[in-house]
Amino acid sequence: MTSPILQGLGALDLATILAVMLAVVLSQIVAIIPGLGGAFLLAVILPFVFGLEPMLAIAILIGATATDGTGNGVTSIIFGVPGSPTGVATTFDGYPMAKKGLAGRAIGASMAAAAVGGILGAIALAVMIPVVRPIVLSIGAAEFFILVVVALFAIAYVREEALMKGLVAGGLGLSLSFIGMEGSSGVTRFTFGQLYLWDGLQLVPFMIGLFAIAEMLELTSKGGTIADEVEAEANSDISGAWQGVLDVFRHWRVTLRGSLLGVWIGILPGLGGSAAQFMAYAQAARAAKDPDPPFGEGNVQGIIASDAATNSKDGGALIPTLAFGIPGSSSMAILLAGLVTLGVQPGPNMLEENLDILWMIIFVLVFANVFAATLVILFANTFAKLTYLRAALIAPPVLVISLFGAYATTRQVGDVVTAIAVGVIGYYMKKYGYSRATLVIGFVLGPLLERYLQQSLQLFGPWFLFNQPIALSLLIGLVLLVMWSMFKAYLQARESRTLAELPVQGKATGEEAALEEAGPAEGISEQATAEAVSEEATTEDTAADPSDRRRR
Amino acid sequence: MPSGLDSDVGTESEHLSGLPDARPAIGPTIVALLMVLLSGYMAYTALSFPFRPRLGPLGFSSLTFVLGLVVLMVEVRDFRRFRDPRARAARIAPSERDLPSSPTQLGVPAEKVDALAHPDPPSTGTAAARTTSREWMAFGWLAFLTICFFALGFLVGMAVFMVVMLRVYGKESWVLTLTVSGGVMTATYVLFVQVLAVQVYGGMLDVLSLLPL
């Protein structure tokens, strides 16, 4: 095992380090500006990295992905407005701290917690390799097939009230991946006689359309900037950051618990950063004995728990992505697609022949998180000024760069058409509650799924799901999950009908009074977490909508 | 007043109270219908493929078609319920039912909880009409971008697009417009044409060939 570790470390030459630093800077800029997010950045930089040497390209992609939740703590604390959904929980205690003149301490705690969380996430990834490796090597085509189906369902299941829409989006993604020439037979499918479509829809223009152009359409139609809505006197005195850094180690139990919770949530497909931050926050609030000040009024532990979890989840999310080739979010799906295009196949191949790449990824995770935290602490005020950028200044350059990127991959005009068409589709999907995460995961995994299906049929016959024990177990789990979701939907529908018959005023008085008496920490509920998770699934790694702050 | 944002955008409950202006949104139904038609077409076309190439498209498109029908039925049901005046009068505001009943559940002030849980613009009332017109404006800019690209090509077309959009949509000064446009076009030219050696599309009019460069 020492050789791949040294090879991975050796891959971090000066050029790679500088490239990772650039990716981290871009990631922080994108994290702070509302309307942009992690998946958007990955989609835009994909065409630029494909021409590079694979190790360098992978390092850039990891650097951009691993720190997309770090920088938004700045706006959460200074303005009380998150730059992306993963910064919401930071506002609960960060903004009150800033109002008390403790913005510097809050930012220091936020960044240090993010760095420590990211490092612990990388360590978790390293520790899990020998554990996961024998599992991955023992499962075959049938198990991979049903695993992918389960993952798609699990991601759609996150938004329970839009489960069907999520599944439709996943099915649409799978269907779109079948466009083009089928690998084994050479039969062209859904090409309408167009030579351009013989290779199928290209990944880069597809991603650029879905995440970059769709977001710019939304930004253009909404306009504005968060800076117009914030208080005139920004709480931007950031002296005292070092005390915040020390807080992270002073409250090491909170940091450790938040990080481990983030890793676990990262492993589960579909939950993402929003679930991690709220669960960690709730857990920290429940575990604290007589917190002073109370959570929600400027307790630094609230910031530490949520930010540690937000960054550690990336290490956890990389485990199923790299080991099984099953991404749990749109960012991971784009990363996976990028790796495949660079010639690195996640899954058993990664764990057998490309361990050096895996170790390089771990080292890049550590470096990127430390660098991002240091950068943001030193330049917090400069980053905060980015929030004054208006949609009118962001949209035109981003649209132009996106189209350049879409065209540059294969130099075909059809790619530009694809990006624009998919951009329109992505806009309406987001608007009407269809999960773009399941769409892109279905699109990325479609060819793989078809291959596993054909291999399974060839090796084990039409009943392959029933004569392979592991596959059968996963199938039973899927059926139980489907039945459970249908049962819950039935219960919720029945509850909605009952509520509709109640008078509006005073309905929740008793419950509300009880919760206010209990205080914020004890009242945090699964329902509240689920609502936040469903918003994350809607916004899908993109920044919070400027109209969220319409009544500030 | 925040620039570019609707001043009277409020909670969905406030707009439900403005019933005379309320218009049910047909958009979700249309999108669901398009999903059904697309998946149905793909499943039907897959029947003509040989066995192995047929498996994936037929299986997953058929499943998508069935699920899409369910979604379509739900959207049609919701659309018809919305139009029913008795159902509208009895409807409870979603912000009171679906959100945590107390903002202290998250330790967040009430207006922030509501704002965070309702990021989308309302689908009813005058604010909805304004939102729709802004949407058409955004699509208009996308159409203009497409026309510039196909007619004038990358370098000239994108430069024209940026200048016009920054001046007309952004109402920026000429200095800022030309600085941003020039900077972006210079950076993309250096990166794509010089470094990545991408031969850029010249457009149907091939304007670049007319220039004495």
Short mmCIF file of C-alpha atoms in Angstrom, two decimals, chain B residues 1 21 31 36 40 48 58 73 88-89 92 98 107 140 144 154 200 212:
data_model
loop_
_atom_site.label_atom_id
_atom_site.label_comp_id
_atom_site.label_asym_id
_atom_site.label_seq_id
_atom_site.Cartn_x
_atom_site.Cartn_y
_atom_site.Cartn_z
CA MET B 1 -36.33 48.99 -3.37
CA ASP B 21 -56.32 38.11 -9.77
CA VAL B 31 -44.33 20.01 -18.79
CA VAL B 36 -45.21 11.68 -21.16
CA GLY B 40 -43.98 7.38 -24.91
CA SER B 48 -38.51 -1.33 -33.79
CA LEU B 58 -37.93 0.13 -23.98
CA MET B 73 -52.83 13.03 -13.59
CA ARG B 88 -59.77 27.78 -3.27
CA ALA B 89 -61.81 29.21 -0.43
CA ILE B 92 -55.07 26.54 3.86
CA ASP B 98 -45.98 22.57 5.33
CA GLY B 107 -33.95 29.02 15.86
CA GLY B 140 -35.63 36.65 -25.43
CA PHE B 144 -30.76 36.87 -29.19
CA PHE B 154 -18.31 33.20 -31.91
CA VAL B 200 -13.97 29.04 -33.74
CA PRO B 212 -8.71 42.92 -43.19
#
